[in-house]
């Protein structure tokens, strides 16, 4: 018989919702939360004109701009399942935070605007999910607006992403003539009417695709003819459904609907929960850790300071990978080899925090961090030491010199910059032999600079001068004992070091990289995250 821990883990579903901005991620999240009763009214996640604030946005900057910069976690119950949604920042600009959040998810829901298809952000996010081989579910949204041909949309997913698709339902027209969807499993029609907006369940009218008379009555002769042809084509030429392929991310079940009108969301949720899996096993130094083991283990995927001005603190987010977490119990922080009691374990509902006594594999918990944790660290039951493989660091693509302007605030400046570097919000580098007053900040997406500026001012009271650099490529010196000053480098190439004193060169383009290699025979330049063969 399954133990209580096993039962709890078995009902956990942890997924991320990914989309290009404006495709409808926030709206879909809100509707899912409504089903779980986690929020009481539509508009709590993101309101209309009157209240632009979202449950999932906790920074003022986000509220001001109406975008979600940091990612948050939302937990709710639905029909016996315990669901954790990881909200990923949905801005055009990309940050490392997004990548890391995807590391904590067991599956992903990709929201696509039916009029636009795949957009740049969808592409980037998809790549990260595909890299991990996690199941990807697709929700094609906004069918109540004019949309592209559904076959085209499926074709685009297949050719661009190299995955197979299986349409779980099929739209009956779109825009003003949108009539609903045909459910290919249940052989019924879900009719669309704007009155369906809200929580009420949509009436499913059973109707076989061969029942011409009934179909004509429901959707009219023309649309019936089109639907019959399209479903025949799908049945004949489309891929077969195979759950194993879904589980390894090779086949994406596709749902059509309209999040805003709450149309197709419930069907999506029910099918998704049936197809998606409990927490996936994770690798620890070549072995696989069983999530159902009764021993607790987790890894740090996010660190954030000063999340709430009312609580000036630093919170570390742990994704539990196995077993049960118990408040007050001693656990091992593997990287420091110290045992500790995690203080004030909390579950997050965006800004709301609730202290919890227990949590299970699949859950995300936040703990107070006295400054010991780093991204990728493992915390576990001391009797089963594991070490999860680190979270990849992404190579910065933009660089800027950041200088302190007010010498009275020297301490706050360096404290703030160091804090954000530890959080992984930015990467910092130093010009050798220069102090902490002037640092080079490297980021993946330009938005990270705005967040840094805003947070430095609001959390540390520091203003600074920022000068963008033309550099875009960073390389690590393979031979760290090399006297960098003796290298022949183009005028714009800069020598920088990270906090550990590792030497890097930053270049303004490929031309300068080639120049350095040509002029310095024997020089070996590694990628930013590439290790020497002798390194672990
Ligand atoms: P995001 O989180 O992916 O960025 O998208 P979000 O849910 O904020 O949705 C972006 C816009 O698209 C919003 O309109 C939202 O109301 C609209 N939208 C979402 N789903 C649907 C849908 O199924 N049909 C239609 N027609 N629109 C949809 P907005 O005007 O930009 O914002 P708001 O003022 O409505 O909040």
Coordinates of C-alpha atoms and ligand atoms in Angstrom, one line a residue:
X1 CA 0.0 0.0 0.0
X2 CA 1.2 3.5 -0.8
X3 CA 2.4 5.5 2.1
X4 CA 1.0 9.0 2.8
X5 CA 4.2 10.6 1.4
X6 CA 3.8 8.5 -1.8
X7 CA 0.2 9.5 -2.2
X8 CA 1.0 13.1 -1.7
X9 CA 3.8 13.1 -4.2
X10 CA 1.7 11.2 -6.7
X11 CA -0.9 13.9 -6.8
X12 CA 1.6 16.7 -7.4
X13 CA 1.8 18.4 -10.8
X14 CA 4.4 21.1 -11.3
X15 CA 4.5 23.0 -14.5
X16 CA 5.5 26.2 -16.1
X17 CA 3.4 28.3 -18.5
X18 CA 5.4 29.8 -21.3
X19 CA 4.4 32.2 -24.0
X20 CA 5.4 35.2 -25.9
X21 CA 4.0 38.4 -24.2
X22 CA 0.4 39.0 -24.9
X23 CA -0.4 35.5 -26.1
X24 CA -2.6 35.0 -22.9
X25 CA -0.4 33.4 -20.3
X26 CA -1.7 35.6 -17.5
X27 CA -5.3 35.1 -18.5
X28 CA -5.0 31.4 -18.7
X29 CA -3.2 31.2 -15.4
X30 CA -6.0 33.2 -13.9
X31 CA -8.7 30.9 -15.2
X32 CA -6.8 27.8 -13.9
X33 CA -6.6 29.4 -10.5
X34 CA -10.3 30.1 -10.6
X35 CA -11.0 26.5 -11.2
X36 CA -8.9 25.6 -8.2
X37 CA -10.7 28.2 -6.1
X38 CA -7.3 29.8 -5.4
X39 CA -8.6 33.2 -6.3
X40 CA -12.2 34.3 -6.0
X41 CA -12.7 36.5 -9.0
X42 CA -11.4 37.0 -12.4
X43 CA -9.1 40.0 -12.5
X44 CA -7.1 39.0 -9.4
X45 CA -4.2 37.9 -11.4
X46 CA -4.3 40.7 -13.8
X47 CA -7.1 43.2 -13.7
X48 CA -8.4 45.4 -16.4
X49 CA -7.8 49.1 -16.6
X50 CA -8.9 49.7 -13.0
X51 CA -6.4 47.4 -11.5
X52 CA -3.4 46.5 -13.6
X53 CA -1.8 44.6 -10.7
X54 CA -1.4 40.9 -10.8
X55 CA -1.2 38.3 -8.1
X56 CA 1.9 37.0 -9.8
X57 CA 3.6 40.4 -9.9
X58 CA 5.3 41.5 -6.8
X59 CA 7.6 44.2 -7.8
X60 CA 6.5 47.7 -8.1
X61 CA 8.4 47.9 -11.4
X62 CA 6.2 45.1 -12.7
X63 CA 3.1 46.9 -11.6
X64 CA 4.2 50.1 -13.2
X65 CA 4.9 48.5 -16.5
X66 CA 2.2 45.8 -16.3
X67 CA 4.7 43.1 -17.0
X68 CA 5.9 40.2 -15.0
X69 CA 9.6 40.5 -14.4
X70 CA 10.3 37.9 -11.8
X71 CA 8.7 34.5 -11.8
X72 CA 6.4 33.3 -9.0
X73 CA 4.8 30.2 -7.9
X74 CA 1.1 29.4 -7.3
X75 CA -0.3 26.4 -5.7
X76 CA -3.9 25.2 -5.9
X77 CA -6.0 22.0 -5.5
X78 CA -8.2 20.7 -8.2
X79 CA -10.1 17.4 -8.1
X80 CA -7.6 15.7 -5.9
X81 CA -4.5 17.0 -7.6
X82 CA -2.2 19.5 -6.0
X83 CA -1.0 21.8 -8.7
X84 CA 2.1 24.1 -8.7
X85 CA 2.2 26.6 -11.5
X86 CA 5.5 28.3 -12.1
X87 CA 4.9 31.7 -13.7
X88 CA 7.7 32.6 -16.0
X89 CA 8.5 36.3 -16.9
X90 CA 6.8 37.0 -20.2
X91 CA 8.7 40.1 -21.4
X92 CA 10.3 40.3 -24.8
X93 CA 13.6 40.6 -23.0
X94 CA 14.9 37.5 -21.5
X95 CA 16.6 36.9 -18.2
X96 CA 18.3 34.0 -16.6
X97 CA 15.5 33.8 -14.1
X98 CA 13.3 32.4 -16.8
X99 CA 15.7 29.6 -17.7
X100 CA 16.0 28.6 -14.1
X101 CA 12.3 28.5 -13.5
X102 CA 12.0 26.0 -16.3
X103 CA 14.6 23.8 -14.6
X104 CA 12.2 23.5 -11.7
X105 CA 9.2 22.4 -13.8
X106 CA 8.2 18.9 -14.8
X107 CA 6.2 20.0 -17.8
X108 CA 5.4 23.1 -19.7
X109 CA 2.2 24.6 -21.2
X110 CA 2.9 26.7 -24.2
X111 CA 0.3 29.4 -25.0
X112 CA 0.2 30.5 -28.6
X113 CA -1.8 33.3 -30.0
X114 CA -3.9 31.8 -32.8
X115 CA -3.4 34.8 -35.0
X116 CA 0.3 34.9 -34.6
X117 CA 1.6 31.4 -34.2
X118 CA 5.1 30.9 -32.9
X119 CA 6.8 34.2 -31.8
X120 CA 10.4 34.9 -30.8
X121 CA 9.9 34.3 -27.1
X122 CA 8.0 31.1 -27.6
X123 CA 11.0 29.9 -29.6
X124 CA 13.5 30.6 -26.9
X125 CA 11.4 29.1 -24.1
X126 CA 10.6 26.1 -26.2
X127 CA 14.3 25.4 -26.7
X128 CA 15.0 25.3 -23.0
X129 CA 12.1 22.9 -22.5
X130 CA 13.2 20.7 -25.4
X131 CA 16.7 20.6 -23.9
X132 CA 15.3 19.0 -20.8
X133 CA 13.0 16.7 -22.7
X134 CA 10.0 17.6 -20.5
X135 CA 6.4 17.2 -21.8
X136 CA 5.1 20.2 -23.6
X137 CA 1.4 20.9 -24.0
X138 CA 0.1 23.6 -26.3
X139 CA -2.9 25.9 -25.8
X140 CA -3.8 27.8 -29.0
X141 CA -5.5 30.8 -27.7
X142 CA -7.8 33.6 -28.8
X143 CA -10.0 31.6 -31.2
X144 CA -12.7 34.2 -30.6
X145 CA -10.5 36.5 -32.7
X146 CA -9.6 36.0 -36.3
X147 CA -7.0 33.2 -36.4
X148 CA -4.7 31.5 -38.8
X149 CA -5.6 28.2 -40.3
X150 CA -5.3 25.5 -37.6
X151 CA -3.5 23.1 -40.0
X152 CA -0.9 25.9 -40.6
X153 CA -0.4 26.4 -36.9
X154 CA 0.2 22.7 -36.3
X155 CA 2.5 22.5 -39.3
X156 CA 4.5 25.5 -38.0
X157 CA 4.9 23.8 -34.6
X158 CA 6.1 20.6 -36.2
X159 CA 8.5 22.1 -38.7
X160 CA 10.0 24.8 -36.5
X161 CA 10.2 22.8 -33.3
X162 CA 10.7 19.3 -34.7
X163 CA 8.0 17.8 -32.5
X164 CA 4.8 15.9 -33.5
X165 CA 1.5 17.4 -32.5
X166 CA -1.9 15.8 -31.7
X167 CA -4.9 18.0 -31.8
X168 CA -7.1 17.0 -28.8
X169 CA -9.9 19.2 -30.1
X170 CA -10.6 21.1 -33.3
X171 CA -11.9 24.6 -33.7
X172 CA -15.1 25.3 -35.6
X173 CA -14.2 28.5 -37.4
X174 CA -12.9 31.5 -35.5
X175 CA -13.5 35.2 -34.9
X176 CA -17.1 36.3 -35.0
X177 CA -18.2 33.0 -36.5
X178 CA -16.4 30.9 -33.9
X179 CA -18.8 28.2 -32.9
X180 CA -16.8 26.1 -30.5
X181 CA -14.6 23.0 -30.7
X182 CA -15.0 19.4 -31.6
X183 CA -13.6 17.1 -28.9
X184 CA -11.9 14.2 -30.8
X185 CA -11.9 11.9 -27.8
X186 CA -15.4 12.3 -26.5
X187 CA -16.9 12.9 -30.0
X188 CA -18.8 15.9 -28.8
X189 CA -19.1 19.5 -29.6
X190 CA -18.5 22.2 -27.1
X191 CA -20.4 25.2 -28.2
X192 CA -19.1 28.7 -27.8
X193 CA -21.2 31.5 -26.7
X194 CA -19.9 34.7 -25.0
X195 CA -22.1 33.9 -22.1
X196 CA -19.6 31.2 -21.2
X197 CA -17.3 33.8 -19.8
X198 CA -17.0 33.2 -16.1
X199 CA -16.9 30.1 -14.1
X200 CA -19.8 28.1 -15.3
X201 CA -19.2 24.9 -17.1
X202 CA -19.7 24.7 -20.8
X203 CA -22.3 22.5 -22.1
X204 CA -21.0 19.6 -24.1
X205 CA -23.3 18.4 -26.7
X206 CA -22.7 14.9 -27.7
X207 CA -22.6 14.6 -31.5
X208 CA -21.0 12.1 -33.7
X209 CA -19.1 13.6 -36.6
X210 CA -21.3 11.5 -38.9
X211 CA -24.5 12.9 -37.5
X212 CA -25.1 15.4 -40.3
X213 CA -28.5 16.5 -39.1
X214 CA -27.5 17.3 -35.6
X215 CA -24.4 19.0 -36.7
X216 CA -26.3 21.2 -39.1
X217 CA -28.5 22.2 -36.3
X218 CA -25.6 23.1 -34.1
X219 CA -23.2 24.8 -36.4
X220 CA -24.8 25.2 -39.8
X221 CA -24.3 23.3 -43.0
X222 CA -21.2 25.1 -44.3
X223 CA -19.2 24.8 -41.1
X224 CA -20.3 21.2 -40.7
X225 CA -18.9 20.4 -44.1
X226 CA -15.6 22.0 -43.3
X227 CA -15.4 20.4 -39.9
X228 CA -16.1 16.9 -41.3
X229 CA -13.5 17.3 -44.0
X230 CA -10.9 18.7 -41.5
X231 CA -11.5 15.9 -39.0
X232 CA -11.2 13.3 -41.7
X233 CA -7.9 14.8 -42.8
X234 CA -6.7 14.9 -39.2
X235 CA -7.6 11.3 -38.5
X236 CA -6.1 10.2 -41.8
X237 CA -2.9 12.3 -42.0
X238 CA -2.2 13.4 -38.5
X239 CA 0.0 11.7 -36.0
X240 CA -1.4 9.0 -33.7
X241 CA -1.7 9.8 -30.1
X242 CA 0.9 8.1 -28.0
X243 CA 1.2 8.9 -24.3
X244 CA 4.9 7.7 -24.1
X245 CA 5.8 10.2 -26.7
X246 CA 4.0 13.0 -24.8
X247 CA 6.0 12.0 -21.7
X248 CA 9.3 12.5 -23.3
X249 CA 8.4 15.7 -25.1
X250 CA 8.2 14.3 -28.6
X251 CA 4.5 14.8 -29.1
X252 CA 2.7 17.8 -28.0
X253 CA -1.1 17.5 -27.3
X254 CA -2.7 20.7 -28.7
X255 CA -5.9 22.4 -27.4
X256 CA -7.7 25.2 -29.1
X257 CA -9.7 27.7 -27.0
X258 CA -10.1 31.2 -25.7
X259 CA -8.7 31.9 -22.2
X260 CA -10.4 35.2 -21.9
X261 CA -13.8 33.6 -22.5
X262 CA -12.9 30.6 -20.3
X263 CA -13.6 28.5 -23.3
X264 CA -11.8 25.2 -23.5
X265 CA -9.8 25.9 -20.3
X266 CA -11.5 23.2 -18.2
X267 CA -11.2 20.6 -20.9
X268 CA -7.6 21.5 -21.2
X269 CA -7.0 21.3 -17.4
X270 CA -8.7 17.9 -17.1
X271 CA -6.8 16.3 -20.0
X272 CA -3.6 17.9 -19.0
X273 CA -3.8 16.5 -15.5
X274 CA -4.5 13.1 -16.8
X275 CA -1.6 13.1 -19.2
X276 CA 1.0 14.9 -17.2
X277 CA 3.1 13.1 -14.6
X278 CA 3.9 13.3 -10.9
X279 CA 7.4 14.8 -10.2
X280 CA 10.0 13.5 -12.5
X281 CA 13.2 11.7 -11.3
X282 CA 16.3 13.9 -11.3
X283 CA 19.9 13.1 -11.8
X284 CA 22.5 13.3 -9.0
X285 CA 26.1 12.6 -10.0
X286 CA 25.2 9.9 -12.4
X287 CA 22.5 8.3 -10.4
X288 CA 18.8 8.9 -10.5
X289 CA 17.0 10.0 -7.4
X290 CA 13.5 8.5 -7.0
X291 CA 11.1 11.3 -6.2
X292 CA 8.9 8.8 -4.2
X293 CA 11.8 8.0 -1.8
X294 CA 10.9 9.0 1.7
X295 CA 14.1 11.0 2.0
X296 CA 13.9 14.8 1.4
X297 CA 16.0 16.4 -1.3
X298 CA 15.8 19.7 -3.1
X299 CA 17.8 22.2 -5.1
X300 CA 17.9 26.0 -5.1
X301 CA 16.6 27.4 -8.3
X302 CA 16.0 31.0 -7.4
X303 CA 17.2 33.5 -4.8
X304 CA 15.5 36.8 -4.2
X305 CA 16.1 39.5 -1.8
X306 CA 13.7 42.2 -0.6
X307 CA 10.8 40.6 -2.2
X308 CA 8.5 42.5 -0.1
X309 CA 9.4 45.8 1.6
X310 CA 7.5 44.7 4.7
X311 CA 9.9 41.7 5.0
X312 CA 13.4 42.9 4.3
X313 CA 15.0 39.5 3.7
X314 CA 16.5 37.2 1.3
X315 CA 14.4 34.2 0.2
X316 CA 15.8 31.1 -1.4
X317 CA 13.4 29.0 -3.5
X318 CA 13.8 25.3 -3.3
X319 CA 12.3 22.8 -5.7
X320 CA 11.7 19.6 -3.7
X321 CA 12.8 16.6 -5.8
X322 CA 12.2 13.7 -3.5
X323 CA 10.4 12.8 -0.3
X324 CA 8.8 15.0 2.3
X325 CA 10.0 18.2 3.8
X326 CA 9.3 18.7 7.5
X327 CA 9.5 22.0 9.3
X328 CA 12.0 22.0 12.2
X329 CA 13.9 18.9 10.9
X330 CA 17.7 19.1 10.3
X331 CA 18.8 18.9 6.7
X332 CA 22.2 19.0 5.1
X333 CA 23.3 21.8 2.9
X334 CA 25.5 19.8 0.6
X335 CA 27.8 22.5 -0.7
X336 CA 28.8 23.8 2.8
X337 CA 28.6 20.3 4.3
X338 CA 26.6 21.9 7.2
X339 CA 23.4 20.7 8.7
X340 CA 20.7 23.3 9.4
X341 CA 17.1 23.8 10.2
X342 CA 15.4 25.8 7.4
X343 CA 13.9 28.8 9.0
X344 CA 10.3 29.8 8.4
X345 CA 9.6 27.5 5.4
X346 CA 6.9 29.2 3.3
X347 CA 4.7 28.5 0.4
X348 CA 4.2 31.4 -1.9
X349 CA 1.2 32.6 -3.6
X350 CA 2.9 35.5 -5.2
X351 CA 2.9 38.2 -2.5
X352 CA 1.1 36.1 0.0
X353 CA 3.2 33.9 2.2
X354 CA 2.1 31.1 4.4
X355 CA 4.4 29.2 6.8
X356 CA 4.1 25.5 6.2
X357 CA 4.8 22.4 8.3
X358 CA 5.4 20.0 5.5
X359 CA 5.8 19.9 1.7
X360 CA 6.4 17.2 -0.8
X361 CA 8.4 16.4 -4.0
X362 CA 7.1 18.7 -6.7
X363 CA 6.4 21.6 -4.3
X364 CA 8.4 24.8 -4.2
X365 CA 9.2 26.3 -0.9
X366 CA 10.8 29.5 0.1
X367 CA 13.1 29.7 3.1
X368 CA 15.0 32.5 4.7
X369 CA 18.5 32.6 3.6
X370 CA 21.2 34.0 5.8
X371 CA 23.5 34.3 2.8
X372 CA 24.7 30.7 2.5
X373 CA 22.8 29.4 -0.6
X374 CA 23.8 29.7 -4.2
X375 CA 21.8 28.9 -7.3
X376 CA 22.0 25.1 -8.0
X377 CA 22.8 24.1 -4.4
X378 CA 21.4 20.9 -2.9
X379 CA 19.7 20.6 0.4
X380 CA 18.8 17.1 1.6
X381 CA 18.3 14.5 4.3
X382 CA 21.7 13.9 5.7
X383 CA 21.2 10.1 5.5
X384 CA 20.8 10.2 1.8
X385 CA 23.3 12.8 0.5
X386 CA 22.7 13.7 -3.1
X387 CA 24.1 16.5 -5.3
X388 CA 21.9 17.7 -8.1
X389 CA 23.7 18.8 -11.2
X390 CA 24.0 22.6 -11.2
X391 CA 21.8 24.9 -13.1
X392 CA 23.4 26.1 -16.3
X393 CA 24.7 29.6 -16.2
X394 CA 23.8 31.5 -19.4
X395 CA 26.3 33.5 -21.2
X396 CA 25.9 37.3 -20.9
X397 CA 25.3 39.0 -24.2
X398 CA 25.2 42.7 -23.0
X399 CA 27.7 44.5 -20.9
X400 CA 27.7 47.9 -19.2
X401 CA 30.0 49.8 -16.9
X402 CA 28.2 50.6 -13.7
X403 CA 29.8 53.3 -11.5
X404 CA 28.9 54.5 -8.1
X405 CA 28.3 58.3 -8.1
X406 CA 27.7 59.1 -4.5
X407 CA 30.8 58.3 -2.4
X408 CA 28.7 58.4 0.7
X409 CA 26.9 55.3 -0.5
X410 CA 29.9 53.2 -1.3
X411 CA 28.9 50.4 1.1
X412 CA 25.3 50.2 -0.1
X413 CA 26.5 50.2 -3.7
X414 CA 28.8 47.2 -3.2
X415 CA 26.2 45.4 -1.0
X416 CA 23.5 45.8 -3.6
X417 CA 25.6 44.8 -6.5
X418 CA 26.9 41.7 -4.7
X419 CA 23.4 40.8 -3.6
X420 CA 22.0 40.8 -7.1
X421 CA 25.0 38.9 -8.4
X422 CA 24.4 36.2 -5.8
X423 CA 20.8 36.1 -6.7
X424 CA 21.9 35.5 -10.2
X425 CA 19.9 38.5 -11.4
X426 CA 23.1 39.8 -13.1
X427 CA 26.7 38.7 -13.5
X428 CA 29.4 41.0 -12.3
X429 CA 33.0 41.4 -13.5
X430 CA 35.8 43.7 -12.4
X431 CA 38.5 45.5 -14.3
X432 CA 41.6 44.1 -12.7
X433 CA 43.3 46.4 -10.3
X434 CA 40.2 48.6 -10.0
X435 CA 38.0 48.7 -7.0
X436 CA 34.4 48.0 -6.3
X437 CA 33.3 51.5 -7.3
X438 CA 33.2 50.5 -10.9
X439 CA 32.0 47.2 -12.1
X440 CA 31.0 45.6 -15.3
X441 CA 27.5 44.1 -15.3
X442 CA 26.7 41.4 -17.8
X443 CA 23.2 40.3 -18.6
X444 CA 21.3 38.1 -21.0
X445 CA 18.4 40.5 -21.6
X446 CA 18.5 44.3 -21.4
X447 CA 15.5 44.4 -19.1
X448 CA 17.8 43.1 -16.3
X449 CA 19.4 46.5 -16.3
X450 CA 16.1 48.3 -15.7
X451 CA 15.4 45.8 -12.9
X452 CA 18.8 46.4 -11.4
X453 CA 18.5 50.2 -11.5
X454 CA 15.0 50.1 -10.0
X455 CA 16.0 47.7 -7.2
X456 CA 19.3 49.4 -6.4
X457 CA 17.4 52.6 -5.9
X458 CA 14.4 51.3 -4.0
X459 CA 16.1 48.7 -1.9
X460 CA 19.5 50.2 -1.3
X461 CA 18.9 53.9 -2.0
X462 CA 21.7 54.0 -4.5
X463 CA 21.8 55.7 -7.9
X464 CA 24.6 55.0 -10.3
X465 CA 26.0 55.9 -13.7
X466 CA 25.6 53.3 -16.4
X467 CA 27.5 53.3 -19.6
X468 CA 26.6 50.6 -22.2
X469 CA 29.6 48.8 -23.7
X470 CA 29.7 47.7 -27.3
X471 CA 30.9 44.3 -26.3
X472 CA 28.8 41.2 -26.9
X473 CA 31.1 38.2 -26.6
X474 CA 32.8 36.8 -23.5
X475 CA 35.5 34.2 -23.5
X476 CA 37.3 32.5 -20.6
X477 CA 41.1 32.0 -20.8
X478 CA 41.9 28.3 -20.8
X479 CA 45.2 29.0 -19.1
X480 CA 44.4 31.1 -16.1
X481 CA 48.0 31.5 -15.1
X482 CA 48.7 33.4 -18.3
X483 CA 50.0 37.0 -17.9
X484 CA 47.1 38.7 -19.6
X485 CA 49.0 42.0 -19.9
X486 CA 51.4 40.4 -22.4
X487 CA 48.6 39.4 -24.8
X488 CA 48.3 41.3 -28.0
X489 CA 44.6 42.4 -28.2
X490 CA 42.6 44.7 -30.3
X491 CA 42.0 48.1 -28.8
X492 CA 38.4 47.4 -27.8
X493 CA 39.0 44.1 -26.2
X494 CA 38.8 44.2 -22.4
X495 CA 40.3 41.9 -19.7
X496 CA 37.8 41.3 -16.8
X497 CA 37.7 39.0 -13.8
X498 CA 34.8 37.6 -11.9
X499 CA 34.5 37.5 -8.1
X500 CA 36.7 34.5 -7.9
X501 CA 39.4 36.1 -9.9
X502 CA 38.8 34.0 -13.1
X503 CA 40.1 35.8 -16.2
X504 CA 37.9 36.5 -19.1
X505 CA 38.2 38.6 -22.2
X506 CA 35.2 40.5 -23.6
X507 CA 35.1 41.4 -27.3
X508 CA 33.0 43.7 -29.5
X509 CA 32.6 41.1 -32.2
X510 CA 33.9 37.9 -33.8
X511 CA 36.5 39.9 -35.6
X512 CA 38.3 40.8 -32.4
X513 CA 38.1 37.2 -31.2
X514 CA 39.9 36.1 -34.4
X515 CA 42.4 38.9 -34.1
X516 CA 43.3 37.8 -30.5
X517 CA 43.7 34.2 -31.7
X518 CA 45.8 35.1 -34.7
X519 CA 48.2 37.5 -32.9
X520 CA 48.7 35.2 -29.9
X521 CA 49.6 31.7 -31.1
X522 CA 48.8 29.0 -28.6
X523 CA 46.1 31.2 -26.9
X524 CA 43.0 29.1 -26.1
X525 CA 39.7 30.8 -25.5
X526 CA 36.9 28.8 -23.9
X527 CA 33.2 29.6 -23.9
X528 CA 31.9 31.4 -20.8
X529 CA 30.5 28.2 -19.2
X530 CA 33.0 25.8 -20.7
X531 CA 35.3 23.9 -18.3
X532 CA 38.9 22.9 -18.9
X533 CA 39.3 19.2 -19.3
X534 CA 41.1 19.0 -16.0
X535 CA 38.2 20.8 -14.3
X536 CA 35.2 18.9 -12.9
Ligands
LIG1 P1 0.4 37.5 -21.4 O1 0.3 37.2 -19.9 O2 0.8 36.3 -22.2 O3 1.3 38.6 -21.7 O4 -1.0 37.8 -21.9 P2 -2.3 38.3 -21.2 O5 -3.0 37.2 -20.5 O6 -2.0 39.5 -20.3 O7 -3.2 38.7 -22.4 C1 -2.8 39.7 -23.3 C2 -4.1 40.3 -23.9 O8 -4.8 39.4 -24.6 C3 -5.0 40.9 -22.8 O9 -5.7 42.0 -23.4 C4 -6.0 39.8 -22.7 O10 -7.3 40.2 -22.2 C5 -6.1 39.3 -24.1 N1 -6.6 37.9 -24.2 C6 -6.2 36.8 -23.5 N2 -6.8 35.7 -23.9 C7 -7.7 36.1 -24.9 C8 -8.7 35.4 -25.7 O11 -8.9 34.2 -25.5 N3 -9.3 36.1 -26.6 C9 -9.1 37.5 -26.7 N4 -9.9 38.1 -27.6 N5 -8.2 38.2 -26.0 C10 -7.5 37.5 -25.1 P3 -5.2 43.5 -23.2 O12 -6.2 44.4 -23.8 O13 -3.8 43.7 -23.6 O14 -5.2 43.6 -21.6 P4 -6.4 43.8 -20.6 O15 -6.6 45.2 -20.6 O16 -7.5 43.0 -21.2 O17 -5.8 43.2 -19.4

